[in-house]
Amino acid sequence: MNPKSVTLIGLGPMGQAMAGAYLDGGYDLTVWNRTPGRADQVVARGAKRAASVEAALTANDLVVMSLTDYDAVFAILEQAPATALAGRTVANLTSDTPGRAREAAAWLAERGAVQITGGVQVPPPGIGTPEAMTYYSGPAVAIEAHRPALEVLTGIDHLGEDPGLAALYYQIGMDMFWTGLLGYVHAQAVARANGIPAEQFLPHAVKTMDFRYFLEFYAPRIDAGAHQGDVDTLTMGAASLEHVVHTVEASGVDASLPAAALAVFRRGIAAGHGQDSLTSLIEVLSRQ
Ligand code: NDP
């Protein structure tokens, strides 16, 4: 079998970018997608359209999957006989929970296939660029066997054997990503309400959203459980958030997001952490 040969199942925006990277890299690419028309462009560029899920699976040792969630993964894989999966390595680059990733790995193992779980850390245009990375977990031997084909897409950050680990790291990242980016979007609603265009505020937004100093300062303190309020306190943070809520309300913008943050700070103060650092909220949140 041509070593530069791979099957790709799923042609959403991410799958389209992956297909493009494989075709650019000279790969013999077989594709399958639930809505067949979404494969037309990559087929026009030289990809082979599999007539069935079974044909897609049996075309190559390595099967890359990029789908909305693991319900979609199962909906597709269950269309093929188990014999089509035996001996395959499924690089499942679909996001979902760690539990679902472990469930799928066990399901595939029962059918003689190996799952490599992946959590892609870049948007579709980042696929194939040098700085792009994917969290991977699963058997090292399977990752090494397919390293060249996986590296066509992104770099490999192999976290360990547990198939849920890549999904866990990915979801921890998404926890920061969505709440952080929503904070940005909310702040831009306040800026717009006050006649400040997003582009005008951009340099200030970039500076404010660069949390590197804080992350490096707090990480060792978090691990040590050292929440002393020598630099910041929850009482100070709550006072600051009250100013934010009042400014947001005066701007005619929905204040539910900073109000939710203020409520968490107040819970921390009520729990006796008023003179402790922001990081003491980890203890409060973990009590849930
Ligand atoms: P999409 O949700 O657009 O993926 C759609 C793909 O899933 C299509 O191939 C679609 O088929 C298929 N699909 C959905 N439901 C089913 C089903 N029930 N049965 C069969 N096929 C189904 O996601 P993206 O392409 O944007 O991303 C793919 C994965 O990559 C996701 O898990 C996403 O979280 C992750 N990711 C995405 C990033 C991004 O910026 N887009 C960034 C990092 C990771 P059809 O064409 O027929 O609808």
Short mmCIF file of C-alpha atoms and ligand atoms in Angstrom, two decimals:
data_model
loop_
_atom_site.label_atom_id
_atom_site.label_comp_id
_atom_site.label_asym_id
_atom_site.label_seq_id
_atom_site.Cartn_x
_atom_site.Cartn_y
_atom_site.Cartn_z
CA MET A 1 0.00 0.00 0.00
CA ASN A 2 1.23 3.50 -0.85
CA PRO A 3 2.53 4.94 2.46
CA LYS A 4 1.21 8.33 1.36
CA SER A 5 -2.37 7.14 1.40
CA VAL A 6 -5.16 8.04 3.81
CA THR A 7 -8.93 8.00 4.24
CA LEU A 8 -10.72 11.09 5.52
CA ILE A 9 -14.30 10.91 6.81
CA GLY A 10 -16.03 14.25 7.41
CA LEU A 11 -15.86 17.25 5.14
CA GLY A 12 -17.03 20.15 7.28
CA PRO A 13 -14.80 23.25 7.29
CA MET A 14 -12.11 21.35 9.21
CA GLY A 15 -12.30 18.24 7.01
CA GLN A 16 -12.10 20.40 3.87
CA ALA A 17 -8.89 22.00 5.18
CA MET A 18 -7.47 18.57 6.00
CA ALA A 19 -8.35 17.24 2.55
CA GLY A 20 -6.60 20.23 1.01
CA ALA A 21 -3.45 19.57 3.06
CA TYR A 22 -3.35 15.91 2.02
CA LEU A 23 -3.85 16.75 -1.65
CA ASP A 24 -1.19 19.47 -1.45
CA GLY A 25 1.12 16.90 0.15
CA GLY A 26 0.69 14.46 -2.75
CA TYR A 27 -1.38 11.97 -0.77
CA ASP A 28 -3.66 9.38 -2.29
CA LEU A 29 -6.82 10.55 -0.53
CA THR A 30 -10.10 8.66 -0.17
CA VAL A 31 -13.03 10.66 1.23
CA TRP A 32 -16.52 9.95 2.51
CA ASN A 33 -19.10 12.45 3.75
CA ARG A 34 -22.75 12.01 4.75
CA THR A 35 -23.76 14.71 2.27
CA PRO A 36 -21.93 13.48 -0.82
CA GLY A 37 -21.96 16.86 -2.62
CA ARG A 38 -19.59 18.31 -0.02
CA ALA A 39 -16.89 16.07 -1.48
CA ASP A 40 -17.25 17.48 -5.02
CA GLN A 41 -14.49 20.07 -4.73
CA VAL A 42 -11.87 17.73 -3.28
CA VAL A 43 -12.84 15.02 -5.77
CA ALA A 44 -12.31 17.58 -8.54
CA ARG A 45 -8.83 18.10 -7.09
CA GLY A 46 -8.02 14.36 -7.24
CA ALA A 47 -9.51 12.74 -4.13
CA LYS A 48 -11.35 9.43 -4.52
CA ARG A 49 -14.99 9.38 -3.43
CA ALA A 50 -15.74 6.17 -1.49
CA ALA A 51 -19.10 4.68 -2.43
CA SER A 52 -19.81 3.56 1.14
CA VAL A 53 -18.44 3.82 4.67
CA GLU A 54 -17.15 0.26 4.27
CA ALA A 55 -15.27 1.22 1.10
CA ALA A 56 -13.81 4.26 2.86
CA LEU A 57 -12.60 2.22 5.83
CA THR A 58 -11.07 -0.58 3.81
CA ALA A 59 -9.25 1.75 1.40
CA ASN A 60 -6.48 2.59 3.91
CA ASP A 61 -4.82 1.58 7.17
CA LEU A 62 -5.22 5.12 8.51
CA VAL A 63 -8.70 6.63 8.74
CA VAL A 64 -8.93 10.26 9.86
CA MET A 65 -12.33 11.36 11.18
CA SER A 66 -13.36 15.01 11.56
CA LEU A 67 -17.01 15.24 12.59
CA THR A 68 -19.31 17.37 14.72
CA ASP A 69 -19.29 14.96 17.67
CA TYR A 70 -19.04 11.29 18.58
CA ASP A 71 -22.74 10.70 17.87
CA ALA A 72 -21.78 11.40 14.25
CA VAL A 73 -18.74 9.11 14.56
CA PHE A 74 -20.90 6.20 15.73
CA ALA A 75 -23.67 6.98 13.21
CA ILE A 76 -21.09 6.58 10.46
CA LEU A 77 -19.01 3.66 11.76
CA GLU A 78 -22.11 1.60 12.55
CA GLN A 79 -22.95 1.63 8.82
CA ALA A 80 -20.00 -0.69 8.12
CA PRO A 81 -19.49 -4.31 9.12
CA ALA A 82 -17.02 -4.86 11.98
CA THR A 83 -14.70 -6.63 9.55
CA ALA A 84 -14.12 -3.31 7.77
CA LEU A 85 -12.63 -1.88 10.97
CA ALA A 86 -10.31 -4.76 11.86
CA GLY A 87 -6.67 -3.67 11.63
CA ARG A 88 -7.44 0.03 11.04
CA THR A 89 -6.06 2.98 12.96
CA VAL A 90 -8.74 5.61 13.42
CA ALA A 91 -7.34 9.08 14.08
CA ASN A 92 -10.47 10.56 15.62
CA LEU A 93 -9.98 14.32 15.40
CA THR A 94 -13.58 14.95 16.45
CA SER A 95 -14.16 16.95 19.64
CA ASP A 96 -16.28 15.56 22.44
CA THR A 97 -15.95 14.66 26.11
CA PRO A 98 -13.15 12.48 27.51
CA GLY A 99 -15.79 9.87 28.40
CA ARG A 100 -17.05 9.66 24.82
CA ALA A 101 -13.46 9.36 23.53
CA ARG A 102 -12.78 6.45 25.90
CA GLU A 103 -16.09 4.81 24.93
CA ALA A 104 -15.25 5.04 21.22
CA ALA A 105 -11.72 3.69 21.78
CA ALA A 106 -13.16 0.65 23.61
CA TRP A 107 -15.83 0.16 20.92
CA LEU A 108 -13.18 0.25 18.20
CA ALA A 109 -10.88 -2.10 20.13
CA GLU A 110 -13.73 -4.65 20.30
CA ARG A 111 -13.73 -4.54 16.49
CA GLY A 112 -9.95 -4.88 16.15
CA ALA A 113 -9.23 -1.21 15.45
CA VAL A 114 -7.09 1.28 17.35
CA GLN A 115 -8.24 4.82 18.09
CA ILE A 116 -5.86 7.74 18.31
CA THR A 117 -7.81 10.61 19.89
CA GLY A 118 -6.99 14.09 18.67
CA GLY A 119 -7.96 17.60 19.72
CA VAL A 120 -7.00 20.05 16.99
CA GLN A 121 -5.82 23.37 18.42
CA VAL A 122 -6.12 25.54 15.33
CA PRO A 123 -9.03 26.69 13.15
CA PRO A 124 -9.27 25.28 9.60
CA PRO A 125 -6.92 27.86 7.98
CA GLY A 126 -4.21 26.77 10.46
CA ILE A 127 -4.14 23.18 9.14
CA GLY A 128 -0.80 22.49 7.44
CA THR A 129 0.90 25.55 8.93
CA PRO A 130 4.15 25.06 10.87
CA GLU A 131 2.93 26.31 14.26
CA ALA A 132 -0.29 24.21 14.26
CA MET A 133 -0.60 21.57 17.00
CA THR A 134 -3.00 18.79 17.96
CA TYR A 135 -3.33 17.14 21.36
CA TYR A 136 -3.09 13.38 20.83
CA SER A 137 -3.59 10.45 23.16
CA GLY A 138 -3.65 6.72 22.61
CA PRO A 139 -1.02 4.08 21.91
CA ALA A 140 2.39 5.60 21.09
CA VAL A 141 3.08 2.78 18.64
CA ALA A 142 0.03 3.73 16.55
CA ILE A 143 0.94 7.40 16.56
CA GLU A 144 4.53 6.65 15.53
CA ALA A 145 3.35 4.31 12.75
CA HIS A 146 1.33 7.15 11.23
CA ARG A 147 3.41 10.16 12.29
CA PRO A 148 4.19 11.40 8.73
CA ALA A 149 0.51 11.38 7.71
CA LEU A 150 -0.62 13.03 10.96
CA GLU A 151 2.08 15.69 10.64
CA VAL A 152 0.72 16.72 7.25
CA LEU A 153 -2.12 18.27 9.28
CA THR A 154 -0.42 19.62 12.42
CA GLY A 155 2.38 18.94 14.88
CA ILE A 156 1.83 16.15 17.41
CA ASP A 157 1.56 16.76 21.15
CA HIS A 158 1.28 13.20 22.51
CA LEU A 159 -0.03 13.36 26.08
CA GLY A 160 -0.20 9.67 26.97
CA GLU A 161 -1.99 6.38 26.36
CA ASP A 162 -5.40 7.19 27.92
CA PRO A 163 -7.70 7.83 24.94
CA GLY A 164 -9.62 10.41 26.97
CA LEU A 165 -6.58 12.58 27.72
CA ALA A 166 -6.47 14.50 24.45
CA ALA A 167 -10.18 15.27 24.79
CA LEU A 168 -9.66 16.38 28.39
CA TYR A 169 -6.83 18.79 27.50
CA TYR A 170 -8.89 20.06 24.57
CA GLN A 171 -11.95 20.73 26.75
CA ILE A 172 -9.87 22.47 29.44
CA GLY A 173 -8.58 24.70 26.66
CA MET A 174 -12.09 25.30 25.36
CA ASP A 175 -13.23 26.26 28.89
CA MET A 176 -10.73 29.14 28.73
CA PHE A 177 -11.29 29.86 25.05
CA TRP A 178 -15.07 30.31 25.11
CA THR A 179 -15.33 32.23 28.38
CA GLY A 180 -12.29 34.36 27.48
CA LEU A 181 -13.48 35.16 23.97
CA LEU A 182 -17.03 35.83 25.18
CA GLY A 183 -15.48 38.36 27.57
CA TYR A 184 -13.93 40.05 24.55
CA VAL A 185 -17.22 40.04 22.61
CA HIS A 186 -19.08 41.43 25.62
CA ALA A 187 -16.53 44.22 26.08
CA GLN A 188 -16.86 45.13 22.42
CA ALA A 189 -20.64 45.52 22.90
CA VAL A 190 -19.83 48.07 25.62
CA ALA A 191 -17.24 49.75 23.38
CA ARG A 192 -19.71 49.96 20.48
CA ALA A 193 -22.45 51.33 22.74
CA ASN A 194 -20.02 54.14 23.56
CA GLY A 195 -19.06 54.78 19.93
CA ILE A 196 -15.64 53.07 20.06
CA PRO A 197 -15.04 50.83 17.00
CA ALA A 198 -13.50 47.39 17.64
CA GLU A 199 -10.51 48.25 15.43
CA GLN A 200 -9.84 51.40 17.40
CA PHE A 201 -9.81 49.42 20.65
CA LEU A 202 -7.81 46.54 19.13
CA PRO A 203 -4.33 47.42 20.47
CA HIS A 204 -5.76 47.83 23.97
CA ALA A 205 -7.72 44.56 23.67
CA VAL A 206 -4.58 42.69 22.59
CA LYS A 207 -2.66 44.04 25.58
CA THR A 208 -5.45 43.31 28.08
CA MET A 209 -6.10 39.78 26.77
CA ASP A 210 -2.40 38.84 27.01
CA PHE A 211 -2.66 36.88 30.26
CA ARG A 212 0.77 35.25 30.01
CA TYR A 213 2.25 37.15 32.98
CA PHE A 214 -0.72 36.23 35.20
CA LEU A 215 -0.78 32.57 34.14
CA GLU A 216 2.92 32.14 34.89
CA PHE A 217 2.57 34.00 38.20
CA TYR A 218 -0.46 32.05 39.41
CA ALA A 219 0.27 28.47 38.17
CA PRO A 220 2.87 27.57 40.85
CA ARG A 221 0.72 29.22 43.54
CA ILE A 222 -2.32 27.20 42.40
CA ASP A 223 -0.33 23.96 42.57
CA ALA A 224 0.95 24.89 46.04
CA GLY A 225 -2.54 25.90 47.24
CA ALA A 226 -0.97 29.28 48.14
CA HIS A 227 -3.79 31.78 47.74
CA GLN A 228 -2.37 34.62 49.84
CA GLY A 229 -3.73 38.03 48.92
CA ASP A 230 -0.38 39.81 48.71
CA VAL A 231 -1.00 41.03 45.16
CA ASP A 232 -4.76 40.87 44.72
CA THR A 233 -7.76 40.09 46.92
CA LEU A 234 -11.31 38.96 46.21
CA THR A 235 -12.59 42.09 47.96
CA MET A 236 -10.62 44.27 45.56
CA GLY A 237 -11.79 42.14 42.58
CA ALA A 238 -15.45 42.37 43.62
CA ALA A 239 -15.22 46.17 43.92
CA SER A 240 -13.69 46.31 40.43
CA LEU A 241 -16.41 44.03 39.00
CA GLU A 242 -19.11 46.23 40.56
CA HIS A 243 -17.67 49.18 38.60
CA VAL A 244 -17.74 47.06 35.45
CA VAL A 245 -21.40 46.03 36.00
CA HIS A 246 -22.44 49.66 36.60
CA THR A 247 -20.56 50.86 33.50
CA VAL A 248 -22.10 48.09 31.38
CA GLU A 249 -25.62 48.87 32.63
CA ALA A 250 -25.13 52.60 32.06
CA SER A 251 -24.09 51.73 28.49
CA GLY A 252 -27.38 49.91 27.88
CA VAL A 253 -25.65 46.55 27.50
CA ASP A 254 -26.73 43.25 29.10
CA ALA A 255 -24.64 42.87 32.27
CA SER A 256 -25.40 39.20 32.98
CA LEU A 257 -21.85 38.08 32.12
CA PRO A 258 -19.88 40.37 34.50
CA ALA A 259 -22.72 39.96 37.05
CA ALA A 260 -22.12 36.19 36.98
CA ALA A 261 -18.40 36.81 37.58
CA LEU A 262 -19.24 39.17 40.46
CA ALA A 263 -21.51 36.52 41.99
CA VAL A 264 -18.62 34.03 42.00
CA PHE A 265 -16.36 36.59 43.72
CA ARG A 266 -19.08 37.26 46.32
CA ARG A 267 -19.37 33.51 46.99
CA GLY A 268 -15.63 33.44 47.60
CA ILE A 269 -15.89 36.37 50.03
CA ALA A 270 -18.84 34.69 51.82
CA ALA A 271 -16.69 31.56 52.17
CA GLY A 272 -14.08 33.59 54.05
CA HIS A 273 -11.66 34.34 51.20
CA GLY A 274 -12.16 38.12 51.06
CA GLN A 275 -8.49 38.80 51.78
CA ASP A 276 -7.24 35.90 49.62
CA SER A 277 -6.24 35.99 45.96
CA LEU A 278 -8.42 35.37 42.93
CA THR A 279 -6.97 31.84 42.82
CA SER A 280 -8.81 30.97 46.05
CA LEU A 281 -11.91 30.76 43.86
CA ILE A 282 -10.58 27.39 42.68
CA GLU A 283 -11.32 26.05 46.17
CA VAL A 284 -14.80 27.64 46.13
CA LEU A 285 -15.63 26.33 42.64
CA SER A 286 -14.32 22.86 43.51
CA ARG A 287 -16.78 22.63 46.39
CA GLN A 288 -19.68 22.35 43.90
P1 NDP B 1 -18.74 20.56 11.65
O1 NDP B 1 -19.70 20.46 12.79
O2 NDP B 1 -19.02 21.55 10.58
O3 NDP B 1 -18.53 19.09 11.02
C1 NDP B 1 -19.43 18.68 10.17
C2 NDP B 1 -19.11 17.29 9.69
O4 NDP B 1 -19.74 16.32 10.55
C3 NDP B 1 -19.68 17.11 8.31
O5 NDP B 1 -18.89 16.18 7.61
C4 NDP B 1 -21.07 16.55 8.63
O6 NDP B 1 -21.64 15.88 7.56
C5 NDP B 1 -20.67 15.59 9.74
N1 NDP B 1 -21.80 15.15 10.56
C6 NDP B 1 -22.43 15.84 11.54
N2 NDP B 1 -23.41 15.09 12.06
C7 NDP B 1 -23.41 13.91 11.41
C8 NDP B 1 -24.17 12.72 11.52
N3 NDP B 1 -25.15 12.58 12.41
N4 NDP B 1 -23.88 11.70 10.69
C9 NDP B 1 -22.88 11.81 9.79
N5 NDP B 1 -22.11 12.91 9.64
C10 NDP B 1 -22.37 13.95 10.45
O7 NDP B 1 -17.35 20.79 12.26
P2 NDP B 1 -15.94 21.29 11.66
O8 NDP B 1 -15.66 20.73 10.33
O9 NDP B 1 -15.84 22.76 11.87
O10 NDP B 1 -15.01 20.60 12.74
C11 NDP B 1 -14.87 19.20 12.83
C12 NDP B 1 -14.35 18.84 14.21
O11 NDP B 1 -13.15 19.58 14.45
C13 NDP B 1 -15.33 19.22 15.34
O12 NDP B 1 -15.32 18.21 16.30
C14 NDP B 1 -14.77 20.51 15.87
O13 NDP B 1 -15.07 20.70 17.24
C15 NDP B 1 -13.27 20.30 15.67
N6 NDP B 1 -12.56 21.57 15.56
C16 NDP B 1 -13.05 22.56 14.76
C17 NDP B 1 -12.42 23.77 14.69
C18 NDP B 1 -12.99 24.86 13.82
O14 NDP B 1 -12.56 26.01 13.99
N7 NDP B 1 -13.89 24.56 12.89
C19 NDP B 1 -11.20 24.05 15.46
C20 NDP B 1 -10.70 22.91 16.20
C21 NDP B 1 -11.39 21.73 16.26
P3 NDP B 1 -22.58 16.69 6.51
O15 NDP B 1 -21.63 17.42 5.59
O16 NDP B 1 -23.36 15.63 5.86
O17 NDP B 1 -23.43 17.64 7.34
#
